[in-house]
Coordinates of C-alpha atoms in Angstrom, one line a residue:
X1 CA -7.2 21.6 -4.1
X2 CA -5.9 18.3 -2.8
X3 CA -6.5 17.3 0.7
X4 CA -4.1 18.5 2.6
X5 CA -1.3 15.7 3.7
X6 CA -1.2 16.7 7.5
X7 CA -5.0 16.0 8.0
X8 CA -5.3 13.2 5.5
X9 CA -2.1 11.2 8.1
X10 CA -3.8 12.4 11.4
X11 CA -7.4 13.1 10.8
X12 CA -10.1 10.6 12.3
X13 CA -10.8 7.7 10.0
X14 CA -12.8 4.7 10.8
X15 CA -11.7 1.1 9.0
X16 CA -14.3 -1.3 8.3
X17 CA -15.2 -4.9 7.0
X18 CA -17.2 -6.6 4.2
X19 CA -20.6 -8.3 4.3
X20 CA -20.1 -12.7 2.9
X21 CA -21.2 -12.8 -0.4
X22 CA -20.6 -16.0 -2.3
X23 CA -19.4 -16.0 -6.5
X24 CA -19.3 -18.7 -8.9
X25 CA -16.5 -16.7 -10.7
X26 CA -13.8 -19.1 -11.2
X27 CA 13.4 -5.0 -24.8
X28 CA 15.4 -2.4 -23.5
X29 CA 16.6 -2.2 -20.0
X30 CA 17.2 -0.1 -17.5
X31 CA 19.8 0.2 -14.8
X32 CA 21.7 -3.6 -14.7
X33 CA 20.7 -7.0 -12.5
X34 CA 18.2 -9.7 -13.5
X35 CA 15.9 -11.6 -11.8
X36 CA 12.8 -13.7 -11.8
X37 CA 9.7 -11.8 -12.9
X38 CA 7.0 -10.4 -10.7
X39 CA 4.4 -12.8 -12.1
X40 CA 6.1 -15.7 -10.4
X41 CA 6.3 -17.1 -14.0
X42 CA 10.3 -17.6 -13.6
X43 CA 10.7 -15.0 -16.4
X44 CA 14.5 -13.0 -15.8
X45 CA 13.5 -9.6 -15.2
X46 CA 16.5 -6.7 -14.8
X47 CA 16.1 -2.7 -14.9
X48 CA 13.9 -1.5 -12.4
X49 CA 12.6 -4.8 -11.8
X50 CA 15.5 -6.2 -10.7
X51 CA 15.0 -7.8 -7.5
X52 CA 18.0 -6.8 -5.8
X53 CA 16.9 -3.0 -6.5
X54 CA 14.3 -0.8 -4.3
X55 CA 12.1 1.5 -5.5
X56 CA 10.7 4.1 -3.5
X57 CA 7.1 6.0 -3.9
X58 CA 7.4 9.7 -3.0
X59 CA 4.2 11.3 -2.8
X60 CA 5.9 15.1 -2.4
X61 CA 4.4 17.9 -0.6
X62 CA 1.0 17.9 -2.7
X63 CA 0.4 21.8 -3.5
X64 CA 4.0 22.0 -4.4
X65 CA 5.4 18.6 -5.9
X66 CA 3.7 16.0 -7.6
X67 CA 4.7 12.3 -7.0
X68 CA 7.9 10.9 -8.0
X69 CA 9.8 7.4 -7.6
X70 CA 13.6 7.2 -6.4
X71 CA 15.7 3.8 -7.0
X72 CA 18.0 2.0 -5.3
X73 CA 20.2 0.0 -7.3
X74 CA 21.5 -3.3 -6.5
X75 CA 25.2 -1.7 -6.3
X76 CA 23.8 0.8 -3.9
X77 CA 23.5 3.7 -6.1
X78 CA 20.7 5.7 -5.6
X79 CA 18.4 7.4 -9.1
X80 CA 15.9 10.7 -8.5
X81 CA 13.0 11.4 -10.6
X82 CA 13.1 8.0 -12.3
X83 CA 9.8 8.8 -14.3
X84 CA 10.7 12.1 -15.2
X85 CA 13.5 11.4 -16.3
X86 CA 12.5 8.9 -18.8
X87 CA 9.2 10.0 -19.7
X88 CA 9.5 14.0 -19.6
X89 CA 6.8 14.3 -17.0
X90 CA 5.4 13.7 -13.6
X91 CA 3.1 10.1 -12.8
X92 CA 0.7 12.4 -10.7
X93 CA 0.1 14.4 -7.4
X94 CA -0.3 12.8 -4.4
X95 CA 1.0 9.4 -5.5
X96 CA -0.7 6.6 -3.0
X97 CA 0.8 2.9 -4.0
X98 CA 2.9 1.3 -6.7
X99 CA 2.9 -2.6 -7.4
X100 CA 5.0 -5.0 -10.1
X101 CA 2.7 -7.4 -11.7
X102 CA 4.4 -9.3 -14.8
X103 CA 6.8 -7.1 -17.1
X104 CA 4.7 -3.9 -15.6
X105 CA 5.1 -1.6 -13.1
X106 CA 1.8 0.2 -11.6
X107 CA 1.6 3.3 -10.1
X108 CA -1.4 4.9 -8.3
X109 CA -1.8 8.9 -7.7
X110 CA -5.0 10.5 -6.9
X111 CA -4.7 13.1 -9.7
X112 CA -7.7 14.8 -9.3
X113 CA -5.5 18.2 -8.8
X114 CA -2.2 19.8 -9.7
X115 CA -0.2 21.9 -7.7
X116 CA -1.2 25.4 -6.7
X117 CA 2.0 26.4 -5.0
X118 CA 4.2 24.9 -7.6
X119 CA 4.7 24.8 -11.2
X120 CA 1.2 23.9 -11.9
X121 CA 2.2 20.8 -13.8
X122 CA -0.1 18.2 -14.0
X123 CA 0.5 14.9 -13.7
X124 CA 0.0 11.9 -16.5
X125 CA -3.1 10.1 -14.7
X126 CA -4.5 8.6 -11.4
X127 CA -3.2 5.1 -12.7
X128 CA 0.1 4.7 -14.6
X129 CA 1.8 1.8 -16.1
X130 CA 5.2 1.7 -17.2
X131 CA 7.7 -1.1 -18.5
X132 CA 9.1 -2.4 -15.7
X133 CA 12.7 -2.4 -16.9
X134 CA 13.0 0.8 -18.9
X135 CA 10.1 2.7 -16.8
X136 CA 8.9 3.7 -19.7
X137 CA 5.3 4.8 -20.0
X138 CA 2.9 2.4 -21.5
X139 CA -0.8 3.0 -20.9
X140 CA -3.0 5.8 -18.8
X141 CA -5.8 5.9 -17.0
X142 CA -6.8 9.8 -15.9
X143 CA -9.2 10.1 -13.1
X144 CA -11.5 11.0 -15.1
X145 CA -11.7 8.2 -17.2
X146 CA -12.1 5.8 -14.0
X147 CA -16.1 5.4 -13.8
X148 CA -18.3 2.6 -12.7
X149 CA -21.8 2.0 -13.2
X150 CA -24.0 2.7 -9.9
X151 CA -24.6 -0.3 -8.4
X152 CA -28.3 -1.9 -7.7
X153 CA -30.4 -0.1 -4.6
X154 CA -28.2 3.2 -4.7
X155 CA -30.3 6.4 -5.2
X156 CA -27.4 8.2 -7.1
X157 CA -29.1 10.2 -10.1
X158 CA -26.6 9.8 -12.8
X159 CA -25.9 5.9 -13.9
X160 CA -22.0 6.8 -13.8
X161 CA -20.0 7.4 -10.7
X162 CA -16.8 8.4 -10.0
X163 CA -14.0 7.6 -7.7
X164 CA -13.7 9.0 -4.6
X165 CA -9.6 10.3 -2.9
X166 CA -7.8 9.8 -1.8
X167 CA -7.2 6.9 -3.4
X168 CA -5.6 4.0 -1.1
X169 CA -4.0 0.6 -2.4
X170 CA -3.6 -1.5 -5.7
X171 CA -2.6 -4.8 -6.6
X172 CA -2.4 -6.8 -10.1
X173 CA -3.0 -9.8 -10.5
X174 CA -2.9 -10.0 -14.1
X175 CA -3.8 -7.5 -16.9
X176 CA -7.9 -7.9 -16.5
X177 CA -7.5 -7.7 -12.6
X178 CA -6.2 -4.5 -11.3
X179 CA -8.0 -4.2 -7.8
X180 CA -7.6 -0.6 -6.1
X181 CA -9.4 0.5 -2.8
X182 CA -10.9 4.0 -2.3
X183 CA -13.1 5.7 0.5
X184 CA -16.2 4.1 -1.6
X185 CA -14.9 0.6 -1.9
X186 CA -12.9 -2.1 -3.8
X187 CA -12.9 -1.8 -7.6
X188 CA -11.7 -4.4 -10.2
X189 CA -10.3 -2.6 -13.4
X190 CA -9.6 -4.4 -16.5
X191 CA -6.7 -2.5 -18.1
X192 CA -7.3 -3.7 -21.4
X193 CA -11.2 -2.8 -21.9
X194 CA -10.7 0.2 -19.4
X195 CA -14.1 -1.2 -17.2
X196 CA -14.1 -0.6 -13.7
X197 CA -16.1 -2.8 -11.5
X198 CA -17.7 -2.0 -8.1
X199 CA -17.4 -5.5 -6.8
X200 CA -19.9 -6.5 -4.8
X201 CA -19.2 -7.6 -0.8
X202 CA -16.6 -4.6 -0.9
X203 CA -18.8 -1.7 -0.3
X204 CA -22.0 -0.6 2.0
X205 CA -24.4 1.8 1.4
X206 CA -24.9 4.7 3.8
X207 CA -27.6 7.5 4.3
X208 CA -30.3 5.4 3.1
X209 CA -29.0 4.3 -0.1
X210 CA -27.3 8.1 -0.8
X211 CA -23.8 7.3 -1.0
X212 CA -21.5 4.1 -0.6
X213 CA -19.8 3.6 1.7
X214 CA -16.3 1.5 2.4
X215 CA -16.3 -1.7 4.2
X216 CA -12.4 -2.1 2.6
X217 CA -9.8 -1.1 4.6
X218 CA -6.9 -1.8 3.0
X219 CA -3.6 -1.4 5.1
X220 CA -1.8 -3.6 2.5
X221 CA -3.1 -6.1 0.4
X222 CA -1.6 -9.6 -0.6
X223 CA -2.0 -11.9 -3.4
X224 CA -1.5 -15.7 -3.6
X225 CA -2.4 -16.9 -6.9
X226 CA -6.0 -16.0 -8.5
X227 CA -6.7 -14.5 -5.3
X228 CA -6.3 -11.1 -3.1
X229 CA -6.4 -10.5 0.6
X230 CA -7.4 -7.8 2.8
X231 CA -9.2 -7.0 5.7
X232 CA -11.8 -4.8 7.0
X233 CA -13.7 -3.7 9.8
X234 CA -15.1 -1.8 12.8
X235 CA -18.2 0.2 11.5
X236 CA -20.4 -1.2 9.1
X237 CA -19.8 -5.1 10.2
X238 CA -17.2 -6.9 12.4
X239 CA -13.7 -7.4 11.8
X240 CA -12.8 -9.5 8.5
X241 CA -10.3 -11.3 6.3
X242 CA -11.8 -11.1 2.8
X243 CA -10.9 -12.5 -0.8
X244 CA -11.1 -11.3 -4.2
X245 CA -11.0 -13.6 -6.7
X246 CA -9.3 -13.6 -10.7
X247 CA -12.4 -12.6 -13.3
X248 CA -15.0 -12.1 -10.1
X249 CA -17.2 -9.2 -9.4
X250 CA -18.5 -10.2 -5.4
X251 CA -16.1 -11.2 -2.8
X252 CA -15.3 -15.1 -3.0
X253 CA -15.1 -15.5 1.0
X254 CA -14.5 -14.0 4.5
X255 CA -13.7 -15.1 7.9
X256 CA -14.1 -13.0 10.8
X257 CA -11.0 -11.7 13.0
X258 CA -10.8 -10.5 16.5
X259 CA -9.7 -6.7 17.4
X260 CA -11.2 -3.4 16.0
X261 CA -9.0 -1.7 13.3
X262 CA -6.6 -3.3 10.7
X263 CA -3.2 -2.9 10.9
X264 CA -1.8 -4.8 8.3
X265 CA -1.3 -8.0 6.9
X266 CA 2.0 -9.8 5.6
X267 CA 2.5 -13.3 3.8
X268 CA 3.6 -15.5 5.9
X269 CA 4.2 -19.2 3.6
X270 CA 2.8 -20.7 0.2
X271 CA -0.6 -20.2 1.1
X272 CA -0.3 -19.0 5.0
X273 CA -1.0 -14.6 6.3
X274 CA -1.0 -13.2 9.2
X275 CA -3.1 -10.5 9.3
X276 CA -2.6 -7.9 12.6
X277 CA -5.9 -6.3 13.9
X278 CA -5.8 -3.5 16.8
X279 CA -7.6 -1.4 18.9
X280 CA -7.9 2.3 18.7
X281 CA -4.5 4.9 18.8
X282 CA -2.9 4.1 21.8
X283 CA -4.7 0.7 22.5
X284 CA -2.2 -2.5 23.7
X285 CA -5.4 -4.9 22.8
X286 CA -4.3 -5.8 19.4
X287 CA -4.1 -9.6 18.0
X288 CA -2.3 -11.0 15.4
X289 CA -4.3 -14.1 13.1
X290 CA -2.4 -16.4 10.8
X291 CA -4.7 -17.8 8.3
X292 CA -4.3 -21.0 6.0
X293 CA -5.8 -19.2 2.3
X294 CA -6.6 -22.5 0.9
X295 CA -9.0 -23.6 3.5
X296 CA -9.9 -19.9 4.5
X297 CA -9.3 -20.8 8.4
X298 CA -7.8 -19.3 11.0
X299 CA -4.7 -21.5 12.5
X300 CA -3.6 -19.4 15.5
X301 CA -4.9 -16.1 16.9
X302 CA -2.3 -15.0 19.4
X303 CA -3.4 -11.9 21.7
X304 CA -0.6 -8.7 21.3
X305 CA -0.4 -6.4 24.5
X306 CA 1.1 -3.6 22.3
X307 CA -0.2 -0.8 19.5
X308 CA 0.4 -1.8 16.2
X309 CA -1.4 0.4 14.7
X310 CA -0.8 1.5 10.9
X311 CA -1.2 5.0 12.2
X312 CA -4.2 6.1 9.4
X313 CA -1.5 5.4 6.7
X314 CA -2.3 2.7 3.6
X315 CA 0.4 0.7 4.0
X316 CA 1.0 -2.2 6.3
X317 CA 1.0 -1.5 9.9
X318 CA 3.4 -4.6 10.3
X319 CA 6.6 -6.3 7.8
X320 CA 7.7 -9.4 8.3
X321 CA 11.9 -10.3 8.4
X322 CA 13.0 -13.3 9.3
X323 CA 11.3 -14.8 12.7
X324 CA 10.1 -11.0 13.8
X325 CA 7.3 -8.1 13.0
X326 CA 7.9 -5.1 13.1
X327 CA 6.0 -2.2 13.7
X328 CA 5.8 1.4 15.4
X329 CA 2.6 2.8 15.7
X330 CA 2.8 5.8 14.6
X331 CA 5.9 6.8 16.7
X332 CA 9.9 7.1 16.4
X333 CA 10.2 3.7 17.8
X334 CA 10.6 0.8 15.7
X335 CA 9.0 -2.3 17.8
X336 CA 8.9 -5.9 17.1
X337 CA 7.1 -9.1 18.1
X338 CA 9.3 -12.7 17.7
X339 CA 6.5 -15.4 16.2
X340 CA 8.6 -17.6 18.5
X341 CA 8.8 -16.2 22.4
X342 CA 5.9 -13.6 21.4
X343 CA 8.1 -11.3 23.5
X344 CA 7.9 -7.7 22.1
X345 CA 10.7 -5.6 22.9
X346 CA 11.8 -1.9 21.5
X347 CA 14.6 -2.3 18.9
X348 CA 14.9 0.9 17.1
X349 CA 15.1 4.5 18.6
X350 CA 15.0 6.3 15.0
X351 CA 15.7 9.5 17.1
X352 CA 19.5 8.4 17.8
X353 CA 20.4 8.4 14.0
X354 CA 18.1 11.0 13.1
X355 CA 17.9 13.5 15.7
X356 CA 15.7 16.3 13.4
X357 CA 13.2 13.4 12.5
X358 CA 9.6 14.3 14.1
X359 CA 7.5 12.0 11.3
X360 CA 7.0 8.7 10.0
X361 CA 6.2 9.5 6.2
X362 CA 5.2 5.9 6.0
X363 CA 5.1 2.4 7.6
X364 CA 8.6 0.7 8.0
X365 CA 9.4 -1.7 5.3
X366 CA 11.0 -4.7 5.7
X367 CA 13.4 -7.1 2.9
X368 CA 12.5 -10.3 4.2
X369 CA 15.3 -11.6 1.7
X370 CA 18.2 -9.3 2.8
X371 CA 16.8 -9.0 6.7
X372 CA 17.1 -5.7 6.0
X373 CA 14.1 -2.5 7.5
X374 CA 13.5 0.8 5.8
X375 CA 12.5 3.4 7.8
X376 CA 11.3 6.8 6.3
X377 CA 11.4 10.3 8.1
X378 CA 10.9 14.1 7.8
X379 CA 11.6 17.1 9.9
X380 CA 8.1 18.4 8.9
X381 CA 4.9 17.1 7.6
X382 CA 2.9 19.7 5.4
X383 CA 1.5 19.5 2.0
X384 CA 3.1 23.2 1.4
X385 CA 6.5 22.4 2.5
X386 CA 9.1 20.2 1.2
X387 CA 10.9 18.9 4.5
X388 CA 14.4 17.7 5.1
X389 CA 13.7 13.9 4.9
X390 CA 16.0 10.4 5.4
X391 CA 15.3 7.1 4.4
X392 CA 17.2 5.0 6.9
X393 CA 17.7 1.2 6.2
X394 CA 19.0 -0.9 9.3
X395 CA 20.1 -4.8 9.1
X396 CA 18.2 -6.5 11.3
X397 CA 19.6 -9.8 11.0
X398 CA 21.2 -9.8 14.7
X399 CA 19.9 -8.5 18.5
X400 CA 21.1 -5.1 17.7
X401 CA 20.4 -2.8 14.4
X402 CA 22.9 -1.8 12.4
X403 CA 22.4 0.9 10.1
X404 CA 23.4 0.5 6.7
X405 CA 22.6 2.8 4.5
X406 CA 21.1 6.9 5.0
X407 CA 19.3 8.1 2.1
X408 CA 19.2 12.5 2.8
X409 CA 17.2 14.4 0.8
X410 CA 16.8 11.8 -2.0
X411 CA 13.3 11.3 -1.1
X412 CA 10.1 13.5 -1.0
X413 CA 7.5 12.5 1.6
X414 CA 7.7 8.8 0.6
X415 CA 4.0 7.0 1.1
X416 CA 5.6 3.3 0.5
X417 CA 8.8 1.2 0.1
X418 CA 9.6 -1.8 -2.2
X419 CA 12.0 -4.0 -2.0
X420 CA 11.6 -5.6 -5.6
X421 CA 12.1 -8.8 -4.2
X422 CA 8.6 -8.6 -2.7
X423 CA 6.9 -9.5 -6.3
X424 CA 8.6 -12.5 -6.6

C-alpha cells in the first residue's frame, strides 16, 4: 500500500544537512513551437520541450490513479494523459518530480505499489525517460532495479540496499548524472550502466550504524553547470548549502546557512542562488542567503519576519519572477518578498477565485520569463478520492494579480509545475 497522500503532506518530518567532505572528482515531434534545448547547448527543441509550453506533474489520488502529466501548449491549449496517450500506459503511482535534461524528459514516481482502489494498473517504473518532443518512452528503471551497494561502517546484512519512498527530487545533469534524493540520502545514477551511487557527504548513519539516515533535504534542487545545489539541515548537523559535482561520488563543498528548515532555493544569476531557510510551521524567523556558486560564499543574508515554509512538500518553498519571491506557507495566501524594499506584503487571496479550494497540492510556480505564478488547488486532499482541483495562473507583472488562465479538472493532485522555459 502506498503511504497515504494526506499524512505524507502534513505528517512530522525533520530536514537536515550534510557533513563537508572534500572529492578530487573533476525526430518526430510533438505538439508545435521550438526552442533552445534544456542542456543549454543552443540546440532548437519543440514538442513538449518547447519552452513556451508547461507541463504539469499529477501525482493522482495514489490507491486510485497513478501519475500522469497534463500540457499546456504555447497557444494555450491544454493535453490530458500526455504519457498514456502516447505510450499506452501509466509512468507510475505516486509520481514525485519531473526534469528536462538535453533531448530527455525524466520523470520520477515512487512505484513501489499499484492502486488497490482502482484498476490495479501498474505503472512503467520509479524512473521514466521519455523523448522530450514526442514523449515517447525510451528507457526504464523499476524500483526494483534501483540498488546500491551498502556503504562502509553500515551494519546492513545484505551487500545490496534498496531505496527508500517516498521518493523526493531529481535532476540531470547529463546522461551519467541523474541525482535523486530519498528518506536515505542523495544517489547518483548513471542511466547508461544502470549503477546507483550512495554518494558520500549526503547521508548519516543512525541507530548505531543500523540504517542511514538523510542529511538531504531537497526542497528543489538547482544546477549550474557540472554542478547541483541543495540544502540541508536541522538534525543530524547545522543548516547547509551543499554541491554535487559531474562524475563525483562525495559532496564537492558546503557552507553553512542561518535558520532551521529549508524552504527552497531558486537561481538567482549566472552563477548566483538564493537559498530560503525557515523556522518551524508557523515561525516568522526565516532568512533568505544569496550565494556566489563559483566561490561557494555567501554575499548577503537578509533576515525574513514571515513563514516561508515549503509546507513538508518537495518542491521549492519560494519562485522567483521578476524583482519578487513568492511564497505561502502552506496556506491560501500567495505572499511575496521584493529583493529591493524587502517589504513583504499579501498579494494573492486564492480563496476569491476559488472559493471550494481548501489545499495547496503543491508549491506555487513561478515563469520568471512570462512573469507569470501557477497556483494549484483541490477541494479535498485524500489518496482515495479524486478532488475537484484548479490550476490557477495569475500575471504578476503589475501591483495587482490578474488571472489569466483556470485550468478545472485538467489536473489530478499535481506535486510540481514546469514552465519549460525553466531548463533553458
Amino acid at each position: 500500500m502506498t503511504r497515504p497522500m494526506h499524512n505524507r503532506w502534513i505528517a512530522a518530518l525533520f530536514t537536515t544537512g550534510v557533513l563537508l567532505m572534500t572529492c578530487g572528482c573533476t525526430k518526430e515531434t510533438g505538439p508545435g513551437g521550438s526552442g533552445p534545448g534544456g542542456d543549454g547547448s543552443g540546440a532548437s527543441l519543440g514538442g513538449y520541450a518547447s519552452p513556451d509550453g508547461v507541463l504539469i506533474l499529477n501525482q493522482g489520488a495514489p490507491r486510485l490513479e497513478n501519475g500522469s502529466v497534463t500540457w499546456i501548449a504555447p497557444d494555450g491549449t491544454v493535453e490530458q494523459n500526455v504519457y498514456r496517450r502516447i505510450n499506452g500506459s501509466t509512468c507510475g503511482n505516486t509520481a514525485q518530480d519531473l526534469y528536462l535534461q538535453g533531448d530527455k524528459i525524466y520523470i520520477l514516481s515512487n512505484n513501489n505499489a499499484v492502486p488497490d482502489l482502482g484498476n490495479s494498473e501498474p505503472g512503467d517504473g520509479s524512473i521514466v525517460i521519455v523523448d522530450a518532443e514526442t514523449f515517447r518512452r525510451e528507457k526504464v528503471f523499476r524500483f526494483e532495479d534501483l540498488l546500491f551497494h551498502k556503504p562502509e561502517g553500515s551494519l546492513e546484512t545484505v551487500d545490496m540496499l534498496p531505496l527508500a519512498t517516498p521518493l523526493e527530487n531529481l535532476a540531470v545533469i547529463d546522461e551519467h548524472n541523474l541525482f535523486l534524493a530519498d528518506g536515505q540520502g542523495m544517489f547518483r545514477l548513471d542511466t547508461e550502466t544502470g549503477v546507483l551511487t550512495l554518494v558520500e557527504g549526503g547521508y548519516h548513519f543512525g541507530n548505531q550504524g543500523n540504517t542511514i539516515e538523510t542529511v538531504v533535504a531537497t526542497r528543489g534542487m538547482t544546477v549550474i553547470g557540472d554542478h547541483l545545489y541543495c540544502a540541508g539541515g536541522g538534525f543530524w548537523t547545522n543548516t547547509q548549502l551543499f554541491e554535487f559535482t559531474k562524475n563525483c561520488n562525495e559532496v564537492t563543498r558546503t557552507l553553512d546557512l542561518s535558520g532551521e528548515f529549508i524552504s527552497g532555493i531558486c537561481r538567482t544569476g549566472d552563477h548566483e542562488i538564493v537559498v530560503a531557510t525557515c523556522g518551524r510551521a508557523g515561525s516568522l524567523k526565516s532568512y533568505l542567503t544569496f550565494v556566489d556558486t563559483e566561490t561557494m560564499t555567501a554575499t548577503l543574508e537578509k533576515p525574513i519576519n514571515a513563514d516561508i515554509s515549503a509546507n513538508l512538500m518537495n518542491s521549492s518553498g519560494v519562485t522567483l519572477a521578476g524583482d519578487y519571491l513568492y511564497f505561502t506557507g502552506g496556506t491560501l495566501t500567495v505572499s511575496r518578498i521584493s529583493l529591493k524594499t524587502w517589504k513583504v506584503e499579501e498579494y494573492i487571496q486564492v480563496n476569491q477565485d476559488a472559493p471550494q479550494a481548501r489545499y495547496l497540492t503543491c508549491n506555487v510556480v513561478a515563469d520568471p520569463k512570462k512573469n507569470l505564478l501557477y497556483v494549484s488547488v483541490s477541494n479535498d486532499l485524500n489518496e482515495a478520492i479524486v478532488s475537484d482541483g484548479q490550476v490557477l495562473v495569475y500575471d504578476c507583472s503589475g501591483d495587482t494579480p490578474q488571472l489569466v488562465m483556470r485550468l478545472e479538472n485538467q489536473a489530478s493532485y499535481p506535486v510540481n509545475i514546469y514552465p519549460m522555459s525553466q531548463f533553458e
